[in-house]
């Protein structure tokens, strides 16, 4: 998801369900664009055996979380997404989207 799409996003979801437990965790395509702290944090999250996986408390004390910007930085994006959703629900479509999306329930 960090790279803009889910791992195994090009594979049918039912197949992915069986792949996840048997394959190694997904890796990044361009590892050089990520900080060592981020890579370490993600690797700790992707440990498959829960007995060996970091706890939430441990992850909250990870260097990546400690050096990250506050969550408030996301408020602008969240508000923008809410506005877009509200507009779509009211029949107001962005210029790039001239017709309603079929089979979507913007809720």
mmCIF file of C-alpha atoms in Angstrom, residues 18-100:
data_model
loop_
_atom_site.group_PDB
_atom_site.id
_atom_site.type_symbol
_atom_site.label_atom_id
_atom_site.label_comp_id
_atom_site.label_asym_id
_atom_site.label_seq_id
_atom_site.Cartn_x
_atom_site.Cartn_y
_atom_site.Cartn_z
ATOM 1 C CA UNK A 18 -4.040 -18.829 -0.113
ATOM 2 C CA UNK A 19 -0.755 -17.147 -1.065
ATOM 3 C CA UNK A 20 -0.423 -14.946 2.029
ATOM 4 C CA UNK A 21 0.220 -17.731 4.559
ATOM 5 C CA UNK A 22 2.552 -19.699 2.301
ATOM 6 C CA UNK A 23 4.620 -16.981 0.608
ATOM 7 C CA UNK A 24 7.157 -14.643 2.205
ATOM 8 C CA UNK A 25 5.848 -11.169 3.098
ATOM 9 C CA UNK A 26 5.694 -8.747 0.159
ATOM 10 C CA UNK A 27 8.664 -6.494 -0.465
ATOM 11 C CA UNK A 28 9.087 -3.012 -1.856
ATOM 12 C CA UNK A 29 9.904 -2.481 -5.516
ATOM 13 C CA UNK A 30 12.119 0.572 -4.883
ATOM 14 C CA UNK A 31 13.648 -0.072 -1.486
ATOM 15 C CA UNK A 32 15.963 2.946 -1.821
ATOM 16 C CA UNK A 33 13.089 5.433 -1.602
ATOM 17 C CA UNK A 34 12.190 4.379 1.974
ATOM 18 C CA UNK A 35 13.942 5.227 5.224
ATOM 19 C CA UNK A 36 15.572 2.448 7.225
ATOM 20 C CA UNK A 37 13.158 3.211 10.090
ATOM 21 C CA UNK A 38 10.136 2.724 7.831
ATOM 22 C CA UNK A 39 11.487 -0.514 6.358
ATOM 23 C CA UNK A 40 12.200 -1.871 9.829
ATOM 24 C CA UNK A 41 8.727 -0.865 11.075
ATOM 25 C CA UNK A 42 6.999 -2.567 8.143
ATOM 26 C CA UNK A 43 9.123 -5.704 8.529
ATOM 27 C CA UNK A 44 8.068 -5.938 12.190
ATOM 28 C CA UNK A 45 4.401 -5.602 11.176
ATOM 29 C CA UNK A 46 4.665 -8.340 8.547
ATOM 30 C CA UNK A 47 5.930 -11.105 10.814
ATOM 31 C CA UNK A 48 3.431 -13.908 10.222
ATOM 32 C CA UNK A 49 3.773 -15.767 13.517
ATOM 33 C CA UNK A 50 1.886 -13.687 16.117
ATOM 34 C CA UNK A 51 4.117 -15.026 18.900
ATOM 35 C CA UNK A 52 7.124 -13.453 17.150
ATOM 36 C CA UNK A 53 5.373 -10.290 15.928
ATOM 37 C CA UNK A 54 5.883 -6.958 17.711
ATOM 38 C CA UNK A 55 3.046 -5.875 19.969
ATOM 39 C CA UNK A 56 1.098 -2.657 19.386
ATOM 40 C CA UNK A 57 2.854 -1.106 22.377
ATOM 41 C CA UNK A 58 6.257 -2.016 20.929
ATOM 42 C CA UNK A 59 5.299 -0.616 17.526
ATOM 43 C CA UNK A 60 4.093 2.648 19.085
ATOM 44 C CA UNK A 61 7.566 3.038 20.603
ATOM 45 C CA UNK A 62 9.341 2.274 17.318
ATOM 46 C CA UNK A 63 11.702 4.940 15.928
ATOM 47 C CA UNK A 64 9.557 5.302 12.793
ATOM 48 C CA UNK A 65 6.552 6.361 14.884
ATOM 49 C CA UNK A 66 8.651 8.604 17.110
ATOM 50 C CA UNK A 67 10.092 10.568 14.159
ATOM 51 C CA UNK A 68 6.868 10.688 12.130
ATOM 52 C CA UNK A 69 4.868 13.856 11.657
ATOM 53 C CA UNK A 70 1.722 14.142 13.773
ATOM 54 C CA UNK A 71 -1.432 12.461 12.495
ATOM 55 C CA UNK A 72 -3.009 15.920 12.181
ATOM 56 C CA UNK A 73 -1.138 16.283 8.893
ATOM 57 C CA UNK A 74 -3.721 13.887 7.395
ATOM 58 C CA UNK A 75 -6.706 16.060 8.331
ATOM 59 C CA UNK A 76 -6.540 18.059 5.102
ATOM 60 C CA UNK A 77 -6.622 14.901 2.984
ATOM 61 C CA UNK A 78 -9.421 13.393 5.073
ATOM 62 C CA UNK A 79 -11.527 16.549 4.766
ATOM 63 C CA UNK A 80 -10.919 16.703 1.021
ATOM 64 C CA UNK A 81 -11.985 13.053 0.638
ATOM 65 C CA UNK A 82 -15.123 13.704 2.672
ATOM 66 C CA UNK A 83 -15.987 16.704 0.494
ATOM 67 C CA UNK A 84 -15.516 14.662 -2.672
ATOM 68 C CA UNK A 85 -17.675 11.852 -1.267
ATOM 69 C CA UNK A 86 -20.404 14.326 -0.264
ATOM 70 C CA UNK A 87 -20.334 15.939 -3.700
ATOM 71 C CA UNK A 88 -20.583 12.550 -5.390
ATOM 72 C CA UNK A 89 -23.527 11.610 -3.185
ATOM 73 C CA UNK A 90 -25.205 14.876 -4.196
ATOM 74 C CA UNK A 91 -24.608 14.297 -7.903
ATOM 75 C CA UNK A 92 -21.760 16.801 -8.227
ATOM 76 C CA UNK A 93 -18.965 15.184 -10.192
ATOM 77 C CA UNK A 94 -15.407 16.444 -10.694
ATOM 78 C CA UNK A 95 -14.571 17.634 -14.194
ATOM 79 C CA UNK A 96 -12.520 14.465 -14.819
ATOM 80 C CA UNK A 97 -15.519 12.294 -13.891
ATOM 81 C CA UNK A 98 -18.470 13.027 -16.141
ATOM 82 C CA UNK A 99 -20.815 10.231 -15.035
ATOM 83 C CA UNK A 100 -21.595 8.325 -11.866
#
